[in-house]
Tab-separated table of C-alpha atoms in Angstrom:
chain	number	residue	atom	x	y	z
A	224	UNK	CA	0.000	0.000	0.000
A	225	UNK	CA	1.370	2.881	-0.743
A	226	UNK	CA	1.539	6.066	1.070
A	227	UNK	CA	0.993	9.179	0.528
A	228	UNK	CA	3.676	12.075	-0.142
A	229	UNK	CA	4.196	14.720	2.507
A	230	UNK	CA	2.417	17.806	1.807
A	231	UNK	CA	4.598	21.209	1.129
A	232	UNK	CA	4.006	23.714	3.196
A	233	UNK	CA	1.869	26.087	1.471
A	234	UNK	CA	3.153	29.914	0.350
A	235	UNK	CA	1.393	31.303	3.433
A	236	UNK	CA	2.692	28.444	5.791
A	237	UNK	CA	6.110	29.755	4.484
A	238	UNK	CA	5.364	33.245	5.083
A	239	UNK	CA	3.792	32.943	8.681
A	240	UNK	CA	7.311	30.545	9.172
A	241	UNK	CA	9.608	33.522	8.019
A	242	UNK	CA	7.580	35.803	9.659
A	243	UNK	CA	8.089	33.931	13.243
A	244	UNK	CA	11.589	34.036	12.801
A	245	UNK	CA	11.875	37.335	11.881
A	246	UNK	CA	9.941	38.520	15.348
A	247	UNK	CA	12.147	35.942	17.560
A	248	UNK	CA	15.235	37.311	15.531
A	249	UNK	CA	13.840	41.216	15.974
A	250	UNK	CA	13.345	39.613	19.799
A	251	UNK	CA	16.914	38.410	20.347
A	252	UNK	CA	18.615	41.393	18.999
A	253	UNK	CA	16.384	43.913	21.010
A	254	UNK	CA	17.391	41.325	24.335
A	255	UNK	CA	21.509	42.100	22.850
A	256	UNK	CA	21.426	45.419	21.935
A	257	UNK	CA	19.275	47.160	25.422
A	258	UNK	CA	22.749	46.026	27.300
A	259	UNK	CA	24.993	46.495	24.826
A	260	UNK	CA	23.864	50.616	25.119
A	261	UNK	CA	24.505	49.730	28.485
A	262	UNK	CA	27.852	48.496	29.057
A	263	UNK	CA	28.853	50.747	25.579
A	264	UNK	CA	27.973	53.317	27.877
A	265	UNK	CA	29.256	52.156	31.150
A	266	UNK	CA	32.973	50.764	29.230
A	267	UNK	CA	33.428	52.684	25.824
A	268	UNK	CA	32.492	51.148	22.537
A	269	UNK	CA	35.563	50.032	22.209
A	270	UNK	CA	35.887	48.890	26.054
A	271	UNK	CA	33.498	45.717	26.122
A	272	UNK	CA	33.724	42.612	25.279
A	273	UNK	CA	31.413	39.581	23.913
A	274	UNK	CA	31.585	37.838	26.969
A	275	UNK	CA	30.130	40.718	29.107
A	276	UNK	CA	28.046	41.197	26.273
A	277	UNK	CA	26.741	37.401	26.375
A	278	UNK	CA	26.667	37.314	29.966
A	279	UNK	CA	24.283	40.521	29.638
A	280	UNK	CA	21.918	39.678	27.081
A	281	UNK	CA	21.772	35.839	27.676
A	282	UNK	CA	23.065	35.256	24.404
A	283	UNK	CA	26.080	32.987	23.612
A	284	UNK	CA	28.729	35.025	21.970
A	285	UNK	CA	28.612	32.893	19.259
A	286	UNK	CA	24.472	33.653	18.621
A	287	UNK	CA	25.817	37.547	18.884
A	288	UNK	CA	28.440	37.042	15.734
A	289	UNK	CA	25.723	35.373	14.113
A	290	UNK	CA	23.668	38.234	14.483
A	291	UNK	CA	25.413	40.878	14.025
A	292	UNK	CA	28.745	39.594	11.990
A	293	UNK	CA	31.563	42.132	12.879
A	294	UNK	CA	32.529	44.006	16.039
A	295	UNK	CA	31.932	47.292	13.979
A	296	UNK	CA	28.434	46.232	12.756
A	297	UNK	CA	27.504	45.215	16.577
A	298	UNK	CA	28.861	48.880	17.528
A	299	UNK	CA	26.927	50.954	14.750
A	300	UNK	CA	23.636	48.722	15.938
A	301	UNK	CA	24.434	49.654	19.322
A	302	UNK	CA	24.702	53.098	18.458
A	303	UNK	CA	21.469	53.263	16.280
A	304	UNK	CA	19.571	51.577	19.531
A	305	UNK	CA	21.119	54.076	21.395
A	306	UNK	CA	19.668	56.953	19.083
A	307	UNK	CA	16.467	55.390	18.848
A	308	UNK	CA	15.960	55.935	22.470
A	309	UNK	CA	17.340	59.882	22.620
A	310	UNK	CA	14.970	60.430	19.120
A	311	UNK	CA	11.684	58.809	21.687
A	312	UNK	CA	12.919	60.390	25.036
A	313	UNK	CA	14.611	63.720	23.790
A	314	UNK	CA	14.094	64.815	20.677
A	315	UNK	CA	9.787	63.518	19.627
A	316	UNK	CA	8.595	66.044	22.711
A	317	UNK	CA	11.081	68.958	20.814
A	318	UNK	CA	9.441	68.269	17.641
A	319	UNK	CA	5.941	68.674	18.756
A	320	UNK	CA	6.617	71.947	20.177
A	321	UNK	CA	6.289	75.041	17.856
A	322	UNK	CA	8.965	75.810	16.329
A	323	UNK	CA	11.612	78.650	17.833
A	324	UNK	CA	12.041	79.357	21.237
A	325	UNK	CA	9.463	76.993	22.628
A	326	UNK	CA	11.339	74.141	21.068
A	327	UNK	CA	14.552	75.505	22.872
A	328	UNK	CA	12.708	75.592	26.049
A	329	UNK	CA	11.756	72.248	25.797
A	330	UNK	CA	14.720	70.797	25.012
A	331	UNK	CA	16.124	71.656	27.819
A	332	UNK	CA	13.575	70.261	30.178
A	333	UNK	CA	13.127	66.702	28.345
A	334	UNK	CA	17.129	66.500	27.276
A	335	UNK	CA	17.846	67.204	31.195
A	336	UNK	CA	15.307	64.938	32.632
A	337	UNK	CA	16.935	62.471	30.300
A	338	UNK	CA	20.426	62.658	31.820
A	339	UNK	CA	18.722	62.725	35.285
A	340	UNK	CA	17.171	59.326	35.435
A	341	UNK	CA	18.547	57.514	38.017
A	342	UNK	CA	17.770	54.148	35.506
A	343	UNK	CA	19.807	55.867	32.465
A	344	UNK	CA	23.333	53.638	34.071
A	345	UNK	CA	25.966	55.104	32.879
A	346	UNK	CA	24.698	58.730	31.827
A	347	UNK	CA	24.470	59.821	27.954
A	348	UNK	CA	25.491	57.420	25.645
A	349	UNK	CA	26.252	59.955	23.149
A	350	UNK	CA	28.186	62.218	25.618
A	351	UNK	CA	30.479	59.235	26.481
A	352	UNK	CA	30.955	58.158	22.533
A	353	UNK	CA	32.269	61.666	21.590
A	354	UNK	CA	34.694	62.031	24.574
A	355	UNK	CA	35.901	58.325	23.954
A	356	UNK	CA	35.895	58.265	20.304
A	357	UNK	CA	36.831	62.195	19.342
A	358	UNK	CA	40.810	61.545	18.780
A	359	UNK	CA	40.586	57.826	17.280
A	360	UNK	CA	39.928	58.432	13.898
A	361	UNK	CA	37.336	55.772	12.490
A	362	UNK	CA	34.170	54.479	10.461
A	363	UNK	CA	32.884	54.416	14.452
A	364	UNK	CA	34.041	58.157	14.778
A	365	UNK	CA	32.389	59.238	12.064
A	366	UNK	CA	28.717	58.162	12.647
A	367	UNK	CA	29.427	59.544	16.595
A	368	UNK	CA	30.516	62.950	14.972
A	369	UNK	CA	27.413	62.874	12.411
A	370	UNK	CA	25.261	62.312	15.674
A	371	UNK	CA	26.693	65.541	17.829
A	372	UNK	CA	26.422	67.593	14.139
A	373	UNK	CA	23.071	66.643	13.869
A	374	UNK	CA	22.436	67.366	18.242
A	375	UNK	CA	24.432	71.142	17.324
A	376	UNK	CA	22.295	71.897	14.037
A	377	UNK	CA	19.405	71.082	15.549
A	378	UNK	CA	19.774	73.789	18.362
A	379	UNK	CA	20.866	76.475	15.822
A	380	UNK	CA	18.006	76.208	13.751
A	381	UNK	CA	15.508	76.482	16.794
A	382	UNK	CA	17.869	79.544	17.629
A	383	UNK	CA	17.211	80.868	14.051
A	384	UNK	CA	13.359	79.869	13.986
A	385	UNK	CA	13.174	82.109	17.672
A	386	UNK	CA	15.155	84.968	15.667
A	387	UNK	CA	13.034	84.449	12.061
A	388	UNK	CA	10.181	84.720	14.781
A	389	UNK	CA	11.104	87.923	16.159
A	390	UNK	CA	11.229	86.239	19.768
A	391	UNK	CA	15.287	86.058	20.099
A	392	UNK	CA	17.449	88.707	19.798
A	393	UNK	CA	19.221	88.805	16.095
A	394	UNK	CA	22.360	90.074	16.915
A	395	UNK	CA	23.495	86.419	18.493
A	396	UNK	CA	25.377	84.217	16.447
A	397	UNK	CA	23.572	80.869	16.452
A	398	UNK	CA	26.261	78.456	16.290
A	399	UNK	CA	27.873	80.532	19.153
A	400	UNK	CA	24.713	79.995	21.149
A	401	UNK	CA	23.887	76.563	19.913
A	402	UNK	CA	27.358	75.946	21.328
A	403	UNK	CA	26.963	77.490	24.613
A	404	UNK	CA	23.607	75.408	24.781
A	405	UNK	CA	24.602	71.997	23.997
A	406	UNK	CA	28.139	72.880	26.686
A	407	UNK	CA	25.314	72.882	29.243
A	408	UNK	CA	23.862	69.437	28.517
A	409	UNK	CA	27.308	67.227	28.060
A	410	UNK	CA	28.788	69.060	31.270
A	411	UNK	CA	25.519	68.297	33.133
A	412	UNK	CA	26.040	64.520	32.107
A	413	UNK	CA	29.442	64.360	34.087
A	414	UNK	CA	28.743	66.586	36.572
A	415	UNK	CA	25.521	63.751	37.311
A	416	UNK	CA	28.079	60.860	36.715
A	417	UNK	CA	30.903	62.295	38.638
A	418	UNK	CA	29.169	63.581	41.684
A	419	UNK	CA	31.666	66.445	41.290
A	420	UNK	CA	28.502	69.343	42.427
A	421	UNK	CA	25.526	69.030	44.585
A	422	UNK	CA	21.992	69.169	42.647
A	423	UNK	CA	23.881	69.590	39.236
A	424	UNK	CA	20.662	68.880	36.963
A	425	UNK	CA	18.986	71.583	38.524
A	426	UNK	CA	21.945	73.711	38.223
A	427	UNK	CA	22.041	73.103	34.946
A	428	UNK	CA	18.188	73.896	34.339
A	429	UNK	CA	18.831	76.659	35.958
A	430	UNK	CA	22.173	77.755	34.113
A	431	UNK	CA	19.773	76.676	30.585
A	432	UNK	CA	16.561	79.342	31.761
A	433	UNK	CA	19.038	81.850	32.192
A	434	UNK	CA	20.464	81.596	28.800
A	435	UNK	CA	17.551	81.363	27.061
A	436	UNK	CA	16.213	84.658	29.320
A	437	UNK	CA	19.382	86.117	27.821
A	438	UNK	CA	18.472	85.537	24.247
A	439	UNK	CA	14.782	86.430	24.425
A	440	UNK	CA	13.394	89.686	23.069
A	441	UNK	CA	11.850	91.633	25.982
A	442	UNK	CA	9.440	93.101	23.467
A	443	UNK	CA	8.327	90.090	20.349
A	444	UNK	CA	8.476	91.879	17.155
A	445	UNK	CA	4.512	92.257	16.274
A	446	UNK	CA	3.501	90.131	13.339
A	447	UNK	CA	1.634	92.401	10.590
């Protein structure tokens, strides 16, 4: 008697298959890469290793290369995970603000709550990158020194939207100001980390209100 041949899976059977994998892949690489921010922040980019990385995440070091291939491609995924999380916590509330000077006031409440959380270990990701990664020249340099471009153009154009506005003074030089801004934010991060000042997030609210008082136009130009 004979029997019958096994069935194929059919094309949806094979799609709902590669669809599984894909979430317990997208699963496994969230599990690596929430740590990996982590101890990148915590030890450098360049200053952990697989093991801590496995012993982490739960995931052999060999299931990590398989991942993720390279050292370089594991850091650059680490480093998009870590911007995906400042783009959510930091910079969506900026966006939905009007442009101008309301943007620059809110960037400094949500970008300074940010480096306040007691459950952010390690402080600012990005703030440790560029002071670990500014002299070693790099692929890995590179995307960090896109990512504080992008962090410094963003505050100069809400400094030119406030001025385009009439509600900050004109004679300012953005980038100046954009600098003096952003100085605020990375020296808050290690003044958290270090422990070097008492209360140095509200300081550092406080040292941001007064700038921004500074660059405000007692009297908004009246739109026509």
């Amino acid at each position: 008697m004979r029997t019958a041949p096994p069935q194929r899976p059919s094309a949806s059977d094979r799609r709902s298959a590669l669809d599984g994998r894909r979430v317990r892949g997208d699963r496994t690489r969230e599990s690596i890469l929430l740590p990996g921010v982590r101890l990148a922040t915590e030890k450098g980019l360049e200053g952990f290793s697989l093991a801590e990385l496995a012993e982490a995440s739960g995931v052999s070091k060999a299931g990590i290369s398989t991942l993720f291939g390279s050292k370089h491609d594991l850091q650059a995924a680490i480093t998009a995970r870590a911007r995906k999380v400042l783009d959510e916590r930091v910079f969506a509330p900026v966006i939905a603000a009007p442009p101008g000077l309301a943007r620059l006031v809110t960037l400094g409440s949500v970008w300074l709550d940010y480096l306040a959380d007691p459950n952010l270990s390690g402080g600012c990701f990005f703030a440790a990158a560029m002071f670990e990664l500014d002299a070693q020249p790099g692929p890995l340099r590179e995307v960090i020194r896109s990512d504080m471009r992008r962090w410094v153009t963003a505050i100069r154009s809400m400094i030119e939207d406030g001025q385009a506005a009439g509600e900050i003074i004109t004679s300012v030089d953005a980038i100046d100001e954009a600098f003096d801004l952003f100085s605020i934010g990375v020296t808050a991060n290690a003044m958290i980390q270090l422990g070097v000042v008492d209360q140095p997030a509200d300081r550092a609210r406080r040292l941001w209100s007064q700038h921004i008082d500074r660059l405000r136009l007692t009297q908004p130009r009246r739109k026509r």
